Amino acid sequence: LGYRYFDYRMKPAMLDRFLPQVLGLAESTAFPALVALAVATYLFVRALDSGSIGAAAGAGLALSVAGAISIPALLFLPGALVAFALRHQSRPLGAFATAALPGLATAVLWHAHAPHADAPLLHWNWSQFHANLMGFREYFWSLRIVEWLAVAGTIALLRRAFSVAVAVGAWFWTTVLLRGAAPDTFFTADSLHPSTAFLSLLLTALPAFALMAALLPLLVPRLPSRLAPCSPVSDSNGGRL
């Protein structure tokens, strides 16, 4: 859907490079990593709701697979651990962390032996980040709409389930801030053929963005309370996702 709102200069690159990655039609690790992250997110929310050690271990294992495929997927890990701690679920937390260890170890070993194979996770440069956002604004219909979707979606999730919002929000915003500051993401020598590298770097945050965008209706006054009886996942304060 967003493809329709990109500038004509960006559309060939979207069709030839970015969309095939997302849809699993290209030789890329993006699609399997996204699938593993989606599974990890689902099992993580189920584990928070039920306190199930099995669901927590499954979430950690799925995250481990995603991290072994794509190192930035592990940015989901810190927020998830904090969410389990906020719910005082020590056993699910331990199961989740233990199951995620193989992926974390794989990422550490890979990064140690090939430090330049991927954009650095701890890279941060405000000037570069701002330049990347300006590049996105040049080639997309409205940067403000995308920013609003992310901020409003985070608020909607906070209203519904605080602990889930901590995990998903930390995952999304950490990915955007750290990965979004990588250099050489939009502009090429030919201004008529821009790069899609900026969007590709943020792919591991796509499941989080999709979840937050889907929850925007929860910002409607009194709607969350009306929907509560139909939702299976609850937060510790009674809010249900």
Short mmCIF file of C-alpha atoms in Angstrom, two decimals:
data_model
loop_
_atom_site.label_atom_id
_atom_site.label_comp_id
_atom_site.label_asym_id
_atom_site.label_seq_id
_atom_site.Cartn_x
_atom_site.Cartn_y
_atom_site.Cartn_z
CA LEU A 1 0.00 0.00 0.00
CA GLY A 2 2.78 2.44 0.87
CA TYR A 3 4.35 1.84 -2.54
CA ARG A 4 1.68 4.02 -4.14
CA TYR A 5 2.84 7.03 -2.11
CA PHE A 6 6.52 6.92 -3.05
CA ASP A 7 7.99 9.32 -5.58
CA TYR A 8 8.32 8.00 -9.14
CA ARG A 9 12.10 8.02 -8.73
CA MET A 10 11.88 5.55 -5.85
CA LYS A 11 9.33 3.14 -7.35
CA PRO A 12 11.75 1.19 -9.60
CA ALA A 13 14.04 0.51 -6.64
CA MET A 14 11.04 -0.48 -4.51
CA LEU A 15 9.85 -2.96 -7.14
CA ASP A 16 13.26 -4.39 -7.98
CA ARG A 17 14.91 -4.54 -4.55
CA PHE A 18 12.83 -3.71 -1.48
CA LEU A 19 9.48 -5.42 -2.06
CA PRO A 20 11.06 -8.73 -3.18
CA GLN A 21 12.99 -8.78 0.11
CA VAL A 22 9.85 -8.25 2.19
CA LEU A 23 7.83 -10.85 0.27
CA GLY A 24 10.54 -13.51 0.27
CA LEU A 25 11.04 -13.35 -3.51
CA ALA A 26 14.73 -12.46 -3.40
CA GLU A 27 17.92 -14.00 -2.05
CA SER A 28 17.72 -12.13 1.23
CA THR A 29 17.52 -12.96 4.91
CA ALA A 30 14.81 -10.33 5.46
CA PHE A 31 11.75 -12.54 4.97
CA PRO A 32 12.73 -15.48 7.24
CA ALA A 33 13.88 -13.01 9.89
CA LEU A 34 10.52 -11.21 9.74
CA VAL A 35 8.63 -14.49 10.04
CA ALA A 36 10.71 -15.55 13.05
CA LEU A 37 10.19 -12.14 14.67
CA ALA A 38 6.43 -12.32 14.12
CA VAL A 39 6.35 -15.75 15.80
CA ALA A 40 8.51 -14.48 18.66
CA THR A 41 6.21 -11.50 19.18
CA TYR A 42 3.07 -13.65 19.29
CA LEU A 43 4.54 -16.18 21.72
CA PHE A 44 5.99 -13.38 23.84
CA VAL A 45 2.56 -11.76 24.27
CA ARG A 46 1.02 -15.15 25.09
CA ALA A 47 3.74 -15.77 27.68
CA LEU A 48 3.12 -12.39 29.32
CA ASP A 49 -0.59 -13.10 29.51
CA SER A 50 -0.48 -16.66 30.80
CA GLY A 51 2.92 -16.85 32.48
CA SER A 52 3.58 -19.96 30.39
CA ILE A 53 7.19 -21.11 30.50
CA GLY A 54 6.69 -23.02 27.25
CA ALA A 55 5.43 -19.94 25.40
CA ALA A 56 8.30 -17.89 26.80
CA ALA A 57 10.83 -20.51 25.71
CA GLY A 58 9.21 -20.65 22.28
CA ALA A 59 9.43 -16.87 21.99
CA GLY A 60 13.09 -16.93 22.96
CA LEU A 61 13.82 -19.72 20.49
CA ALA A 62 12.08 -17.85 17.67
CA LEU A 63 14.03 -14.71 18.56
CA SER A 64 17.23 -16.76 18.61
CA VAL A 65 16.50 -17.96 15.07
CA ALA A 66 15.73 -14.40 13.96
CA GLY A 67 18.93 -13.11 15.56
CA ALA A 68 21.01 -15.82 13.92
CA ILE A 69 19.55 -14.77 10.56
CA SER A 70 19.72 -11.03 11.12
CA ILE A 71 21.61 -9.53 14.06
CA PRO A 72 19.39 -6.40 14.41
CA ALA A 73 16.45 -8.67 15.27
CA LEU A 74 18.03 -9.06 18.72
CA LEU A 75 17.07 -5.47 19.52
CA PHE A 76 13.77 -7.03 20.57
CA LEU A 77 15.53 -8.75 23.48
CA PRO A 78 16.13 -5.91 26.02
CA GLY A 79 12.57 -4.61 25.98
CA ALA A 80 11.16 -8.13 26.29
CA LEU A 81 13.30 -8.85 29.35
CA VAL A 82 12.16 -5.60 30.96
CA ALA A 83 8.53 -6.48 30.23
CA PHE A 84 8.85 -9.86 31.96
CA ALA A 85 10.51 -8.12 34.92
CA LEU A 86 7.66 -5.60 35.15
CA ARG A 87 5.20 -8.48 35.34
CA HIS A 88 7.34 -10.21 38.01
CA GLN A 89 7.51 -13.38 35.89
CA SER A 90 10.94 -14.67 36.79
CA ARG A 91 10.53 -18.21 35.45
CA PRO A 92 9.23 -17.16 32.00
CA LEU A 93 11.96 -14.52 31.93
CA GLY A 94 14.61 -17.16 32.57
CA ALA A 95 13.14 -19.49 29.95
CA PHE A 96 12.98 -16.69 27.39
CA ALA A 97 16.54 -15.51 28.05
CA THR A 98 17.96 -19.04 28.01
CA ALA A 99 16.27 -19.89 24.72
CA ALA A 100 17.51 -16.64 23.17
CA LEU A 101 21.15 -17.26 24.16
CA PRO A 102 22.14 -19.32 21.07
CA GLY A 103 21.08 -16.51 18.74
CA LEU A 104 22.85 -13.95 20.89
CA ALA A 105 26.04 -16.03 20.94
CA THR A 106 25.87 -16.49 17.17
CA ALA A 107 25.47 -12.74 16.68
CA VAL A 108 28.42 -11.96 18.97
CA LEU A 109 30.68 -14.43 17.19
CA TRP A 110 29.61 -13.22 13.77
CA HIS A 111 30.10 -9.58 14.64
CA ALA A 112 33.50 -10.32 16.17
CA HIS A 113 34.76 -12.05 13.03
CA ALA A 114 33.02 -9.78 10.51
CA PRO A 115 32.54 -6.41 12.24
CA HIS A 116 31.75 -4.61 8.96
CA ALA A 117 29.36 -7.19 7.54
CA ASP A 118 26.34 -5.24 8.73
CA ALA A 119 25.59 -1.68 9.77
CA PRO A 120 26.83 -1.33 13.37
CA LEU A 121 24.13 -1.69 16.00
CA LEU A 122 25.60 0.98 18.24
CA HIS A 123 26.16 3.53 15.52
CA TRP A 124 24.56 6.88 16.30
CA ASN A 125 24.93 10.20 14.56
CA TRP A 126 22.15 12.77 14.86
CA SER A 127 23.19 14.63 11.70
CA GLN A 128 23.13 11.41 9.71
CA PHE A 129 19.79 10.37 11.21
CA HIS A 130 18.28 13.74 10.33
CA ALA A 131 19.69 13.51 6.79
CA ASN A 132 18.12 10.06 6.39
CA LEU A 133 14.74 11.38 7.51
CA MET A 134 15.03 14.23 5.04
CA GLY A 135 15.82 11.69 2.35
CA PHE A 136 12.72 9.73 3.26
CA ARG A 137 10.67 12.93 3.14
CA GLU A 138 11.99 13.71 -0.34
CA TYR A 139 10.92 10.37 -1.78
CA PHE A 140 7.72 9.70 0.21
CA TRP A 141 4.40 11.52 0.23
CA SER A 142 4.53 12.57 3.90
CA LEU A 143 7.14 11.92 6.58
CA ARG A 144 4.80 13.40 9.20
CA ILE A 145 2.13 10.75 8.56
CA VAL A 146 4.63 7.94 9.16
CA GLU A 147 5.93 9.64 12.31
CA TRP A 148 2.38 10.12 13.56
CA LEU A 149 1.53 6.46 12.96
CA ALA A 150 4.54 5.38 15.02
CA VAL A 151 3.95 7.80 17.92
CA ALA A 152 0.18 7.34 18.03
CA GLY A 153 0.55 3.56 17.78
CA THR A 154 2.93 3.57 20.73
CA ILE A 155 0.45 5.61 22.78
CA ALA A 156 -2.40 3.25 21.82
CA LEU A 157 -0.37 0.27 22.93
CA LEU A 158 0.53 1.99 26.20
CA ARG A 159 -3.15 2.57 26.89
CA ARG A 160 -3.95 -1.08 26.29
CA ALA A 161 -1.10 -3.12 27.76
CA PHE A 162 1.81 -1.32 29.40
CA SER A 163 4.24 -4.22 29.62
CA VAL A 164 3.69 -5.19 25.99
CA ALA A 165 4.13 -1.53 25.02
CA VAL A 166 7.48 -1.44 26.82
CA ALA A 167 8.76 -4.41 24.82
CA VAL A 168 7.34 -3.48 21.43
CA GLY A 169 8.03 0.25 21.81
CA ALA A 170 11.63 -0.31 22.93
CA TRP A 171 12.17 -2.73 20.04
CA PHE A 172 10.76 -0.34 17.43
CA TRP A 173 12.30 2.92 18.60
CA THR A 174 15.70 1.40 19.35
CA THR A 175 15.82 -0.07 15.85
CA VAL A 176 14.78 3.21 14.26
CA LEU A 177 17.26 5.31 16.21
CA LEU A 178 20.26 3.02 15.91
CA ARG A 179 19.73 1.58 12.45
CA GLY A 180 18.28 4.77 11.02
CA ALA A 181 21.54 6.64 11.61
CA ALA A 182 23.55 4.48 9.22
CA PRO A 183 25.27 6.43 6.43
CA ASP A 184 24.70 6.15 2.67
CA THR A 185 21.10 4.99 2.87
CA PHE A 186 19.21 7.04 0.27
CA PHE A 187 21.38 9.08 -1.98
CA THR A 188 23.44 7.67 -4.84
CA ALA A 189 25.51 9.25 -7.58
CA ASP A 190 22.37 9.30 -9.74
CA SER A 191 19.56 11.24 -8.05
CA LEU A 192 17.03 9.57 -10.37
CA HIS A 193 17.89 6.15 -8.93
CA PRO A 194 17.84 6.43 -5.10
CA SER A 195 18.71 3.55 -2.82
CA THR A 196 16.28 1.65 -0.59
CA ALA A 197 18.97 0.90 2.00
CA PHE A 198 17.26 3.03 4.67
CA LEU A 199 14.05 0.98 4.43
CA SER A 200 15.99 -2.28 4.36
CA LEU A 201 17.84 -1.37 7.55
CA LEU A 202 14.54 -0.87 9.35
CA LEU A 203 12.93 -4.10 8.18
CA THR A 204 13.38 -5.85 11.53
CA ALA A 205 11.10 -3.21 13.11
CA LEU A 206 8.32 -3.84 10.58
CA PRO A 207 6.32 -6.30 12.76
CA ALA A 208 6.37 -3.78 15.62
CA PHE A 209 5.25 -0.96 13.32
CA ALA A 210 2.45 -3.10 11.89
CA LEU A 211 1.22 -3.98 15.38
CA MET A 212 1.23 -0.36 16.55
CA ALA A 213 -0.54 0.83 13.39
CA ALA A 214 -3.20 -1.85 13.81
CA LEU A 215 -3.94 -0.61 17.34
CA LEU A 216 -4.64 3.00 16.32
CA PRO A 217 -8.44 2.54 16.76
CA LEU A 218 -7.77 2.08 20.48
CA LEU A 219 -7.16 5.84 20.66
CA VAL A 220 -10.88 6.40 20.16
CA PRO A 221 -12.36 7.44 23.55
CA ARG A 222 -14.06 4.60 25.45
CA LEU A 223 -13.40 2.10 22.66
CA PRO A 224 -10.82 0.04 24.60
CA SER A 225 -13.28 -0.64 27.43
CA ARG A 226 -15.92 -1.74 24.95
CA LEU A 227 -13.54 -4.15 23.25
CA ALA A 228 -12.11 -5.61 26.48
CA PRO A 229 -14.51 -8.59 26.79
CA CYS A 230 -13.57 -9.80 23.29
CA SER A 231 -9.77 -9.75 23.72
CA PRO A 232 -7.84 -12.76 25.06
CA VAL A 233 -4.62 -11.08 26.21
CA SER A 234 -4.55 -8.93 29.32
CA ASP A 235 -2.05 -6.79 31.14
CA SER A 236 -1.43 -6.74 34.87
CA ASN A 237 -3.58 -3.62 35.35
CA GLY A 238 -6.59 -5.20 33.69
CA GLY A 239 -5.96 -3.75 30.27
CA ARG A 240 -6.30 -6.26 27.45
CA LEU A 241 -4.50 -6.32 24.13
#
